Coordinates of C-alpha atoms (C1' of nucleotides) in Angstrom, one line a residue:
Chain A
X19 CA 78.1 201.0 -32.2
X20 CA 75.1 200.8 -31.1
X21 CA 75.8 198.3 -27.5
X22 CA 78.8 199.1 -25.5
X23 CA 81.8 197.1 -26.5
X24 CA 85.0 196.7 -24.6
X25 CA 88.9 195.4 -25.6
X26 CA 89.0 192.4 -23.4
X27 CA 92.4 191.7 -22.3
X28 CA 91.4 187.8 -22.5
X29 CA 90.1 187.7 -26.0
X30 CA 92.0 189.5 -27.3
X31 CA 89.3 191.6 -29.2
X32 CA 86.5 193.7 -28.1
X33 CA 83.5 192.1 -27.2
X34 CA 79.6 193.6 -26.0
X35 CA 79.2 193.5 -22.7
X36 CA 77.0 191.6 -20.8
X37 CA 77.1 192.2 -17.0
X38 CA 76.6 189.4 -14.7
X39 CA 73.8 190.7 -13.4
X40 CA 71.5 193.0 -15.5
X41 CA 71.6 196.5 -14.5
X42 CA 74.7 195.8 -12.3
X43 CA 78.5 196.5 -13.0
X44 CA 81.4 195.4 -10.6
X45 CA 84.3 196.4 -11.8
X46 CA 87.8 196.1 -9.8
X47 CA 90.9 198.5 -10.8
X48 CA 94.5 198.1 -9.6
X49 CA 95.2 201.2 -7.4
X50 CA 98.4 202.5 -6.5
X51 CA 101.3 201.5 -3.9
X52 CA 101.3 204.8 -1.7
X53 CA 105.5 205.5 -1.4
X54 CA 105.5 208.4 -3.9
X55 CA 103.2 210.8 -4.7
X56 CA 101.1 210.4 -8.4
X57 CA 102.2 211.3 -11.4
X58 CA 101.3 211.6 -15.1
X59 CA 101.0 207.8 -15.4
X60 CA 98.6 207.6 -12.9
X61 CA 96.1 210.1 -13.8
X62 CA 95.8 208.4 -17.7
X63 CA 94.8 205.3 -16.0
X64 CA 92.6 206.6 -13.0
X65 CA 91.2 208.8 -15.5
X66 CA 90.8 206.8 -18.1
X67 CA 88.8 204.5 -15.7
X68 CA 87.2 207.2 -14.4
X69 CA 85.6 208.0 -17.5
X70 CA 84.9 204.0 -18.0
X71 CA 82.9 204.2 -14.6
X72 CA 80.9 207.7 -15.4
X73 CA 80.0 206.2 -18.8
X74 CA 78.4 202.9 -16.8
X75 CA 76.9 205.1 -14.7
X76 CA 75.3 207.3 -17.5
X77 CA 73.8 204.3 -19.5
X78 CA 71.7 203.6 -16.7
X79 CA 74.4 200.9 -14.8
X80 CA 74.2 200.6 -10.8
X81 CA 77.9 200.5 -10.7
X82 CA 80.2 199.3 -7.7
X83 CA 83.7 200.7 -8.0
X84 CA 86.4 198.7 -5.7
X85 CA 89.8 200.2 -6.3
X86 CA 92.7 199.1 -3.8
X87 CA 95.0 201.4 -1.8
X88 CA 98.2 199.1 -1.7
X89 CA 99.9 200.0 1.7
X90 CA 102.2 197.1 2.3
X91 CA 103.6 193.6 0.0
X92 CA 104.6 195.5 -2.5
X93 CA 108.6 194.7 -2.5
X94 CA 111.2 196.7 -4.5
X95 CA 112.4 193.5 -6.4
X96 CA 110.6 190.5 -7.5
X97 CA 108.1 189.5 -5.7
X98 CA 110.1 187.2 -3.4
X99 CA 113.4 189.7 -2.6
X100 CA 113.9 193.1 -1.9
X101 CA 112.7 195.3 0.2
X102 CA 109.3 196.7 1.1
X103 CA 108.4 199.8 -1.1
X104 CA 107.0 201.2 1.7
X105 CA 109.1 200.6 4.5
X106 CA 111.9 201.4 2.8
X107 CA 110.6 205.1 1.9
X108 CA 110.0 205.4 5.5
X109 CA 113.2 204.7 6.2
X110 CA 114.1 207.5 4.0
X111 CA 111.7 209.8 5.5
X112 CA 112.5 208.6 8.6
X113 CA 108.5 208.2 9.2
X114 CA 106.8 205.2 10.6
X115 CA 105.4 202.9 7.2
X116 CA 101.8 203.9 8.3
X117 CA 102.7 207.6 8.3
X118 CA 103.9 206.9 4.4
X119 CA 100.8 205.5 3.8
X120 CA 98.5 208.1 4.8
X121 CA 101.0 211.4 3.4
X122 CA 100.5 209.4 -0.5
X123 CA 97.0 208.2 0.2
X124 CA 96.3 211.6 0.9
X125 CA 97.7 213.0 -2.1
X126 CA 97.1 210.4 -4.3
X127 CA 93.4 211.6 -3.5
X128 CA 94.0 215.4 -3.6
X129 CA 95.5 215.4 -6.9
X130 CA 92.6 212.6 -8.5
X131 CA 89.9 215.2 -6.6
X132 CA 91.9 218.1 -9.4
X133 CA 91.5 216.1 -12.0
X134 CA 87.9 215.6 -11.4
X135 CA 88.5 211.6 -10.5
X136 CA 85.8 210.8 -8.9
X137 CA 86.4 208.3 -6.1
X138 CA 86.3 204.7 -6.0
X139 CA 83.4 203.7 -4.2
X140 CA 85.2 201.2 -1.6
X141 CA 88.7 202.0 -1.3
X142 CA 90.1 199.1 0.6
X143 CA 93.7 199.2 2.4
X144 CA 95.8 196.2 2.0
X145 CA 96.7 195.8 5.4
X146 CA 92.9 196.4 6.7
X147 CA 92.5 192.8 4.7
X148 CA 95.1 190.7 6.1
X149 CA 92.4 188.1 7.4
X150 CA 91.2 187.7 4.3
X151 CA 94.3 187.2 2.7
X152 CA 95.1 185.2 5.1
X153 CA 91.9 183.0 4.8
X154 CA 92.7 183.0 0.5
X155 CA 96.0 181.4 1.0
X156 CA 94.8 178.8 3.2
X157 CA 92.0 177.9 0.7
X158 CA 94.7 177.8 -1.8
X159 CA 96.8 175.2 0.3
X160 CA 93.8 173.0 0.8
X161 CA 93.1 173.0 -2.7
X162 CA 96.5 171.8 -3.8
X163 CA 97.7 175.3 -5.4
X164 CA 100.2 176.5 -2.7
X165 CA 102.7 174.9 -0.5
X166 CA 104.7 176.1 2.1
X167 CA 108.1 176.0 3.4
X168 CA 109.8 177.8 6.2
X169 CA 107.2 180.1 7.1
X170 CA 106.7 181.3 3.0
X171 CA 103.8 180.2 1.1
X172 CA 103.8 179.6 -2.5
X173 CA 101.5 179.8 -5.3
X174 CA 102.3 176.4 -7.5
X175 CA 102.4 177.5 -11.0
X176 CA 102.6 173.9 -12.6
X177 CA 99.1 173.3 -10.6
X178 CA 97.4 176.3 -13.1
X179 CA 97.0 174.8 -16.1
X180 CA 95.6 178.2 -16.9
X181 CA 98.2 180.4 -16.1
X182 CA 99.5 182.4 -19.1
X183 CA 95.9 182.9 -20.7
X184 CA 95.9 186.8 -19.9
X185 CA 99.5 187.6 -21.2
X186 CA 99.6 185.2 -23.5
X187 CA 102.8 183.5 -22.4
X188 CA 103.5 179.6 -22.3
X189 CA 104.9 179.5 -19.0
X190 CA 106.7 176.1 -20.7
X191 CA 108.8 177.9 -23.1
X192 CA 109.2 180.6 -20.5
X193 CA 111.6 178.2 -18.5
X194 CA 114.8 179.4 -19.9
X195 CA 113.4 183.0 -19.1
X196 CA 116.1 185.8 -18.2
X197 CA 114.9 185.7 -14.2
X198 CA 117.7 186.4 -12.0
X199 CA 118.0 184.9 -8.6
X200 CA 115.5 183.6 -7.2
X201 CA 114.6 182.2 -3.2
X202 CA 116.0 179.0 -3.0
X203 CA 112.8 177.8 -1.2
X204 CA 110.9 177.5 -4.1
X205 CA 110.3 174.7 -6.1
X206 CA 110.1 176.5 -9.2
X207 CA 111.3 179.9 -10.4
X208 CA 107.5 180.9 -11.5
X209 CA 106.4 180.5 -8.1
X210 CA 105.3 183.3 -6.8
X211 CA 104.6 184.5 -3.1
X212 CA 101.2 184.0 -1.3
X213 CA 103.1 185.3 2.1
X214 CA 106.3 185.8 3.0
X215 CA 107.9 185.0 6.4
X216 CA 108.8 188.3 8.2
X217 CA 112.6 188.9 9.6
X218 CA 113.6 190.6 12.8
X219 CA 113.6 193.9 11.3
X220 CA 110.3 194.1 9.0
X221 CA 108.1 196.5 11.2
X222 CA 104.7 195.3 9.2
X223 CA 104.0 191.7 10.0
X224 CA 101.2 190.0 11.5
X225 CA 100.4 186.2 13.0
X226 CA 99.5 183.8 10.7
X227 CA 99.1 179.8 10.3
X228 CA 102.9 180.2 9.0
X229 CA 104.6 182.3 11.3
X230 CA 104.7 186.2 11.4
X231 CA 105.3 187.7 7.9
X232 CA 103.3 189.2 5.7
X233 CA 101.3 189.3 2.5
X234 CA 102.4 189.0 -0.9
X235 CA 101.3 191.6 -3.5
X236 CA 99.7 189.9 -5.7
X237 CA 96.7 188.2 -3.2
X238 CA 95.7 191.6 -2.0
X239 CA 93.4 192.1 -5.0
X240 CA 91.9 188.9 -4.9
X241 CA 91.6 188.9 -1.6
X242 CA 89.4 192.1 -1.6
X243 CA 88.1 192.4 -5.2
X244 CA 86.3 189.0 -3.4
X245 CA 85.1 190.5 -0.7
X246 CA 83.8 193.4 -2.5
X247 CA 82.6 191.8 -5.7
X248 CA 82.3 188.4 -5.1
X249 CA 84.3 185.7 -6.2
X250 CA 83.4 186.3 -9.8
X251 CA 82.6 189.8 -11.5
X252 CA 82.5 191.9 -14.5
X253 CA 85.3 193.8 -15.2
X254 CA 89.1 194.3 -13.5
X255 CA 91.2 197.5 -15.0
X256 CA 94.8 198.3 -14.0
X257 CA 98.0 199.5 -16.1
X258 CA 99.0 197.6 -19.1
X259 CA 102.2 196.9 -17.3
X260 CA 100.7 194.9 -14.4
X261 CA 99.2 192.4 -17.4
X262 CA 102.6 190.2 -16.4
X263 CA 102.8 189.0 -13.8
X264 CA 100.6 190.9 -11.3
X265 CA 96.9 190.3 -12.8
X266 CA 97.9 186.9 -14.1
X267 CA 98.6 185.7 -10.7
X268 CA 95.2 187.2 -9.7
X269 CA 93.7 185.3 -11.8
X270 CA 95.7 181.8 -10.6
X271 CA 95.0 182.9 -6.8
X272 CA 91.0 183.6 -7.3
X273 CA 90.6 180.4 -10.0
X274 CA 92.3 178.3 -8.2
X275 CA 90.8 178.9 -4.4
X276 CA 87.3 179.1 -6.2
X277 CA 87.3 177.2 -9.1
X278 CA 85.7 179.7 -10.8
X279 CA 86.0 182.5 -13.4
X280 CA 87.3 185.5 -11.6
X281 CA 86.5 188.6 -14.0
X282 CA 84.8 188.6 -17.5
X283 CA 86.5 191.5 -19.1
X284 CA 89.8 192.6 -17.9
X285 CA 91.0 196.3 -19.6
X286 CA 94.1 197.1 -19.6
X287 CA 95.5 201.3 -20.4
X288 CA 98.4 201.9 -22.2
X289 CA 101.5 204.3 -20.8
X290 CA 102.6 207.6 -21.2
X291 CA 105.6 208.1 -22.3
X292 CA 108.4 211.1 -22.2
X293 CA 110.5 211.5 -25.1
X294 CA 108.6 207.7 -26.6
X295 CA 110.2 206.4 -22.7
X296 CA 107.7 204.9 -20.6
X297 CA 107.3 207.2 -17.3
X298 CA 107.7 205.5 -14.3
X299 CA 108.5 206.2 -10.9
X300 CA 111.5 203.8 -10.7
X301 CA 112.6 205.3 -14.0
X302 CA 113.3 208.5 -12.4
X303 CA 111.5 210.2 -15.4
X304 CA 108.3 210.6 -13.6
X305 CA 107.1 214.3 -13.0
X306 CA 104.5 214.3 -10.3
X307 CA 100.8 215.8 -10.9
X308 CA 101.9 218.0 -8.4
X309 CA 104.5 219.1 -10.4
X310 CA 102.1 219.9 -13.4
X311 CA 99.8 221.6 -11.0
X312 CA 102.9 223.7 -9.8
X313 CA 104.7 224.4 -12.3
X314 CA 107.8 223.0 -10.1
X315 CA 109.9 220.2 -12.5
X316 CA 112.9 221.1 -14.7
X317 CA 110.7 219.7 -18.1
X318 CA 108.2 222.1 -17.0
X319 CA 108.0 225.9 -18.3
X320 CA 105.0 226.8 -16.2
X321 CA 101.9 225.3 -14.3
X322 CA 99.2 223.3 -16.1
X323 CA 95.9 223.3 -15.2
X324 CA 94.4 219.7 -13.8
X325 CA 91.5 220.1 -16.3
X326 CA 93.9 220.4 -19.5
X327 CA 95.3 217.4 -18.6
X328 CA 92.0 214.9 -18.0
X329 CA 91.6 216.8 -21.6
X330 CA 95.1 215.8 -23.0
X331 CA 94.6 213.0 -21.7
X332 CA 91.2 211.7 -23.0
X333 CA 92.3 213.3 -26.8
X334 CA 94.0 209.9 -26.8
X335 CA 92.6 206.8 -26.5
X336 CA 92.8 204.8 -23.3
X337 CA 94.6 201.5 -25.1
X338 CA 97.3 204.2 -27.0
X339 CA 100.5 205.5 -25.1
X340 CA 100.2 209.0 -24.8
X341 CA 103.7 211.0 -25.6
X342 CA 104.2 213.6 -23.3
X343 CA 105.6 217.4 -24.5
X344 CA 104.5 220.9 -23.3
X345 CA 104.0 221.6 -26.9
X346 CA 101.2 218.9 -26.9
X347 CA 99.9 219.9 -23.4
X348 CA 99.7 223.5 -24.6
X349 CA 97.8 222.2 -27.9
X350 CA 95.5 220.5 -25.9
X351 CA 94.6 223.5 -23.5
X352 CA 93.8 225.9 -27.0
X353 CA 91.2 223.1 -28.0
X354 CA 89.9 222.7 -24.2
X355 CA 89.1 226.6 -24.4
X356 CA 87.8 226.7 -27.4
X357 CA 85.3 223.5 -26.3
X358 CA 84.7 225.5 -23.5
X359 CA 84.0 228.9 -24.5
X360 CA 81.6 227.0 -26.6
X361 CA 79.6 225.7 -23.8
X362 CA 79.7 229.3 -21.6
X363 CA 77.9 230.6 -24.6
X364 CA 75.4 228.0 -24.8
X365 CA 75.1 228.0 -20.9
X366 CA 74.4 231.9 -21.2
X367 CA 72.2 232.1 -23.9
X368 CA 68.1 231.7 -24.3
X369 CA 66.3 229.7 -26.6
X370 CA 65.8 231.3 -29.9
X371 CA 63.6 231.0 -32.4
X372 CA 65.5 229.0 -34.7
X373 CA 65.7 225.6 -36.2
X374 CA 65.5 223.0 -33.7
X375 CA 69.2 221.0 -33.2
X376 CA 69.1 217.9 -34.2
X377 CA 69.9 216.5 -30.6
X378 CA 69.0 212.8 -30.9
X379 CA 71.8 212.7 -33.5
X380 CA 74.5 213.8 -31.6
X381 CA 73.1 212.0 -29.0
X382 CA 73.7 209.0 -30.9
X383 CA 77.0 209.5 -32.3
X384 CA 78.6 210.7 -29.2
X385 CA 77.5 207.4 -27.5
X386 CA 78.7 205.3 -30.4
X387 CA 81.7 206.3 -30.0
X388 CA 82.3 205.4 -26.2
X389 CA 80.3 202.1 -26.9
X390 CA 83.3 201.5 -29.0
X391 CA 86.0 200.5 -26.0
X392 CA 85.3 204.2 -24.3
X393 CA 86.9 206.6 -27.2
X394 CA 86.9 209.4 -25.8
X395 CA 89.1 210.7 -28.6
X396 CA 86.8 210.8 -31.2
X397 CA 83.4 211.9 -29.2
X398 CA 85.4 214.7 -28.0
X399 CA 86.2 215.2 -32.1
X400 CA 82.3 215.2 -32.5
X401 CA 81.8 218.0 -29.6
X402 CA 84.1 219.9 -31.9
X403 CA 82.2 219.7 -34.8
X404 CA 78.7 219.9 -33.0
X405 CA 79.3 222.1 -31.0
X406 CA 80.6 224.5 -33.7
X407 CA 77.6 224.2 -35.6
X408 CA 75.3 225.4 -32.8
X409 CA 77.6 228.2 -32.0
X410 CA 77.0 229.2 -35.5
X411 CA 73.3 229.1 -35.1
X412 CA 73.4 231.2 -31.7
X413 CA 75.7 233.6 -33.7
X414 CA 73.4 234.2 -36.4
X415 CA 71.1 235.2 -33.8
X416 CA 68.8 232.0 -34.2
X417 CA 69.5 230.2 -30.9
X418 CA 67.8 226.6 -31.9
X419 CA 64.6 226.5 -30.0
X420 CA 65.5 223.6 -28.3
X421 CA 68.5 224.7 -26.5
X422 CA 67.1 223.9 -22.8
X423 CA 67.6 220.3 -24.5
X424 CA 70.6 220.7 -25.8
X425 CA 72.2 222.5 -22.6
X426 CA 70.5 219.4 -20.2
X427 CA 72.2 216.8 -22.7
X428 CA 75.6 218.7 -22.4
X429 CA 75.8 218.5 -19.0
X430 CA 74.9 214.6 -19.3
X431 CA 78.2 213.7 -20.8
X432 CA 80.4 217.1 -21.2
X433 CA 80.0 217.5 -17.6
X434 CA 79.0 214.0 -16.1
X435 CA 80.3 211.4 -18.3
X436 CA 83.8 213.2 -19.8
X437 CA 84.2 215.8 -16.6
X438 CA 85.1 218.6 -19.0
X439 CA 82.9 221.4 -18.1
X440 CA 84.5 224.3 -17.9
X441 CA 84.7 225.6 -14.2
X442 CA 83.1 229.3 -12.7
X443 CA 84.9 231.9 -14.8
X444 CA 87.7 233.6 -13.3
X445 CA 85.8 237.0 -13.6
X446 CA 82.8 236.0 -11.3
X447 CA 85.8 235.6 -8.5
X448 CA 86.3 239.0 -8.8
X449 CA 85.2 241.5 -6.5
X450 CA 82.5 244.5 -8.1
X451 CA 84.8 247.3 -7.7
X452 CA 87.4 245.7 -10.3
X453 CA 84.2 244.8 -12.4
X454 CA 83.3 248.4 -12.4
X455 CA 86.6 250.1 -12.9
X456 CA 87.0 247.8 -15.6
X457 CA 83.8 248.8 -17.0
X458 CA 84.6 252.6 -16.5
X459 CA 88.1 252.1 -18.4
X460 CA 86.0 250.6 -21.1
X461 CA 83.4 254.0 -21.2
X462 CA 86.4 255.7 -21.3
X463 CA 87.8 253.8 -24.3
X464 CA 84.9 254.0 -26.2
X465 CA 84.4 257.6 -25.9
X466 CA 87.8 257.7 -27.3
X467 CA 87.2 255.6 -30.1
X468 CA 84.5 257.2 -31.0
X469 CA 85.6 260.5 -31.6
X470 CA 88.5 258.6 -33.6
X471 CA 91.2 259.0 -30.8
X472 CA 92.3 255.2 -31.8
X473 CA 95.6 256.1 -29.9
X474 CA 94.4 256.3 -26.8
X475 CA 91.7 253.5 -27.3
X476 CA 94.8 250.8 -28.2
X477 CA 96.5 252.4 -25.2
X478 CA 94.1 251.5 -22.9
X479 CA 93.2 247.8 -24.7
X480 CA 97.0 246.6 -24.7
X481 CA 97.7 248.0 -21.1
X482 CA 94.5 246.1 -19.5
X483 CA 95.9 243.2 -21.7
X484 CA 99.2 243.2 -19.8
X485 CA 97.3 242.8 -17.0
X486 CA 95.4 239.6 -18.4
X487 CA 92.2 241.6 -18.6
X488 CA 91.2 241.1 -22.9
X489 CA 88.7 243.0 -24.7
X490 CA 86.7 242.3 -27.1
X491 CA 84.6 244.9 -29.6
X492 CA 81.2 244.2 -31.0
X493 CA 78.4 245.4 -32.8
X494 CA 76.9 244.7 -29.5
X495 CA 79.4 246.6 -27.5
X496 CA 82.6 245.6 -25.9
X497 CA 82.9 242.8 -23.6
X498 CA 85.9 241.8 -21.3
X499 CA 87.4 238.7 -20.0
X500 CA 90.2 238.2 -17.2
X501 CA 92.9 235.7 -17.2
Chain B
rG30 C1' 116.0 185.3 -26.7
rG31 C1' 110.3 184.7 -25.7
rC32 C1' 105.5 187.4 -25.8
rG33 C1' 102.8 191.8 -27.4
rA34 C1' 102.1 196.5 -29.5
rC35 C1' 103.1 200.5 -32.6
rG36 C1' 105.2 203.5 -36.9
rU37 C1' 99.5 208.7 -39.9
rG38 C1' 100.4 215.7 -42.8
rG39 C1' 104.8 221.1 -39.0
rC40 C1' 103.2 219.0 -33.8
rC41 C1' 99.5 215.9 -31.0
rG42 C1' 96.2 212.3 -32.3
rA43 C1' 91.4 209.1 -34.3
rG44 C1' 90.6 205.8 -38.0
rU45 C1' 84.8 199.7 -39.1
rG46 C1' 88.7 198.1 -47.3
rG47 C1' 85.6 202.6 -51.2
rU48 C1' 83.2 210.3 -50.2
rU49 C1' 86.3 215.1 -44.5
rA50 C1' 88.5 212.5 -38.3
rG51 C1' 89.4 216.1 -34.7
rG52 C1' 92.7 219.5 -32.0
rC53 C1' 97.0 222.8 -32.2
rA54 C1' 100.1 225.6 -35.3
rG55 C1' 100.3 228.1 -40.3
rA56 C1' 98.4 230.8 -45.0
rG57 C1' 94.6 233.7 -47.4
rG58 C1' 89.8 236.1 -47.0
rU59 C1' 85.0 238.2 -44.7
rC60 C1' 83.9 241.4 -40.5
rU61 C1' 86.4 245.4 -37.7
rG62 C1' 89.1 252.3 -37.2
rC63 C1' 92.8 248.4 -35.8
rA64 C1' 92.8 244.1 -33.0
rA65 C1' 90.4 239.9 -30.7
rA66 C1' 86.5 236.6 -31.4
rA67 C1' 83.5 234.5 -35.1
rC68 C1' 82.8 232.9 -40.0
rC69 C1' 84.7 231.0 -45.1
rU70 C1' 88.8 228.8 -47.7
rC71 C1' 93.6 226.4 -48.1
rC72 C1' 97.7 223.1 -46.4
rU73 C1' 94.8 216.1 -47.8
rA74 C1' 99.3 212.3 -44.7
rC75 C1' 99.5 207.2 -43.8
rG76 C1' 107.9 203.7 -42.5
rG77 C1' 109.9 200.6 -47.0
rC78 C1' 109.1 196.6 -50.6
rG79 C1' 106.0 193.0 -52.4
rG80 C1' 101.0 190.5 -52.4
rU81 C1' 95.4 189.8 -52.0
rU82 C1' 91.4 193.0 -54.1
rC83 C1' 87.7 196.4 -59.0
rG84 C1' 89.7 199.3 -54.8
rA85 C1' 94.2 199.2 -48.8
rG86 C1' 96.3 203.9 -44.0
rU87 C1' 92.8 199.8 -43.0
rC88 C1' 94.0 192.5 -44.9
rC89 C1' 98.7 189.1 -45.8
rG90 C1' 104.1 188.5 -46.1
rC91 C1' 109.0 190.3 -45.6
rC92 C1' 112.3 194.2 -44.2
rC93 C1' 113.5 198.7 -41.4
rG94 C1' 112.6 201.6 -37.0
rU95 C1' 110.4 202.6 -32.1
rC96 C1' 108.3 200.9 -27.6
rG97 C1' 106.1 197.7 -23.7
rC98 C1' 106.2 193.1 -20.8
rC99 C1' 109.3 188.9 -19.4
rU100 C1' 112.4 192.1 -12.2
rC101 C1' 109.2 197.0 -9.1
rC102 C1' 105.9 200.3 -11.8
rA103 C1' 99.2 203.0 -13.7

RNA sequence: GGCGACGUGGCCGAGUGGUUAGGCAGAGGUCUGCAAAACCUCCUACGGCGGUUCGAGUCCGCCCGUCGCCUCCA
């Protein structure tokens, strides 16, 4: 494709884009409800999006990325029962709810910062936006969209005429729907919660026109994707499971208090999945990033580096549920090195003399392929092959002539656009004298081998191997490599 | 029950109706003292049954199976 495309939620099919504003992108994406630290779910959609926003960025896009920290509203049960998510984990931790919110901020951050995420450009705290929220559900109750009772305000879902066009439910043949319980104070079971009335023992409440309470989850985003991206804007992201009901009541809330199209293209990424399960936190089948990084989970046999899984990741497509195994993982990190030994070589060697590589081709076909809906499956499939091909050419000794090209493209999208180049080498970290002893072994070795003492030679290869330290003969000499 | 997906070779995973996805693993070979790396070659699949078509993994129908959402979840 030759124009960037994108699955829109609303269509149902992927359409071209066309930002608002030429040159501009303002794209919102659900964040995450900071009670638990992140886990493998997580990081295929921040990444995912991540990639999304680097791509923008690369095809010449002034991009603003808004993605919400949700610190308070987000209850345990529907969205008009149960308890706060976050209050009630600082129950558990005996922590005040703020302290709960910063401990999963911060890691949600450290672990996106391994991954490479880069970060949202405004990350905006629920409870820094109660004003505004405040301020949407009043412009909902003067337009005839909410009502009120006892201190709870209400989104009136038979006042949307709309509401049902992102999941593609009819909210009429919904009625006989499985919902449980619901508050008795509503007037219909879809109704949702624009704020909620706050008892004697909810610690995170604030005044309002109603009463003291608090937010409901859903008008957090449309509060602040407003405020950040105005009342209409290009593109809103988020997990395929908030489709129903949490971005469809984003859409009600913004439409109806501004009678106006909230975002053009809504994306939606698909889950990952352990053992074809979906992986979720209230599941209890979650394993944490942390977890990967560590090494620390029952499922897991060792640690996994953050890099081999932005690469597992992005081998899939972004609207695909990725199954999770170590088998796969470890797959994945064989390819990743390979890809990346790739790129060392061509980061370490001069131009030649040889044919020119045909640049503008890959060029071309690795950008066709994330102008179709970002898949970052197949342009990493295209690395694979291109990249092959110019190793051959450097190993025949005819380094392309335009390399300098080449290597400048590479770090365009290997390093900017996918976040897959590979990092300093473990060796540089090391200090000279281990360099040089190394070195010596390897005099030593050679002088062995060649007056045909192969036993000692093997000796001294699979010993230094034991220690993660490989070898590797040439015509050229004998070159080693740690861990 | 309603809505929506998906079922691809040993594993993972792309696929716009008509020549190879790709990765991992495996086999054979070249090179090498032997390895490793690299290079060459091989392993060529689309849940089942019908249908449309000159031609279907790719469209349509039915069936089987799996999953997601409908209640919190990226």
């Amino acid at each position: 494709m030759d124009k960037l495309h994108i699955y829109n939620t609303l269509s149902r099919e992927k359409e071209e884009f066309e930002p608002i504003k030429e040159g501009f992108v303002g794209i919102y994406v659900c964040g995450p409800t900071v009670y638990g630290d992140p886990h493998l779910g997580h990081a295929k959609s921040y990444v995912s999006f991540d990639v999304v926003i680097r791509y923008l960025r690369y095809l010449g896009y002034k991009v603003r990325y808004v993605q919400n920290i949700t610190d308070v509203g987000h209850l345990t049960d529907d969205a008009d029962q149960g308890e706060d998510k976050l209050e009630k984990q600082a129950a558990i931790e005996k922590l005040e709810p703020m302290e709960i919110a910063e401990k999963y901020t911060y890691n949600y951050f450290r672990d996106m910062d391994k991954l490479g995420v880069q970060r949202p450009d405004i990350s905006p705290r629920a409870t820094g936006h109660i004003i505004e929220q405040i301020q949407m559900v009043e412009k909902l109750l003067e337009n005839g969209h909410a009502y009120e009772t006892d201190g709870n305000v209400y989104f009136d879902v038979s006042s949307d005429e709309d509401y049902g066009k992102l999941s593609g439910r009819d909210i009429e043949e919904q009625e006989s729907g499985t919902r449980i319980e619901t508050a008795s104070d509503k007037q219909d079971p879809k109704d949702f919660a624009l704020w909620k009335k706050a008892d004697d023992g909810h610690i995170m409440k604030w005044p309002s026109p109603w009463g003291m309470g608090y937010p409901g989850w859903h008008v957090e985003c449309s509060a602040m994707s407003t405020k950040y991206l105005g009342e209409h804007f290009d593109i809103h992201g988020g997990g395929m499971d908030n489709q129903f009901p949490h971005h469809e009541c984003e859409i009600a809330q913004s439409e109806g208090a501004f009678n106006k199209p909230f975002a053009n293209y809504w994306m939606h990424n698909n889950m990952v999945t352990l053992e074809g399960q979906k992986m979720g936190k209230s599941l209890g089948n979650a394993i944490s990033l942390n977890e990967f990084f560590r090494g620390d989970h029952e499922l897991l046999s060792r640690a996994w580096d953050p890099q081999i899984i932005r690469f597992f990741l992005l081998q899939s497509h972004y609207r695909s549920t990725t199954d999770f195994s170590e088998e796969a993982l470890s797959s994945a990190e064989n390819g990743l090195r390979t890809l990346q030994d790739i790129l060392r070589l061509i980061e370490e060697t001069e131009e030649g003399t040889g044919d020119a590589y045909d640049l503008e081709a890959l060029k071309k076909s690795v950008e066709s392929k994330l102008n179709d809906d970002f898949n970052t499956a197949q342009a990493i499939a295209v690395l694979f092959d291109e990249l092959k091909k110019i190793r051959k050419q450097i190993n025949s000794g005819e380094a392309p002539e335009n390399l300098g090209d080449v290597r400048t493209f590479l770090h365009n999208f290997v390093d900017d656009v996918l976040g897959l180049w590979p990092e300093a080498e473990a060796a540089q970290s090391e200090d000279d004298k281990t360099e040089k002893l190394i070195e010596l072994l390897i005099d030593i070795r050679n002088k062995a081998r060649h007056n045909k003492n192969f036993e000692l030679a093997d000796a001294i290869r699979d010993q230094l191997e034991e220690l993660d330290i490989k070898l590797m003969d040439s015509p050229e000499g004998t070159e080693f490599k740690i861990g």
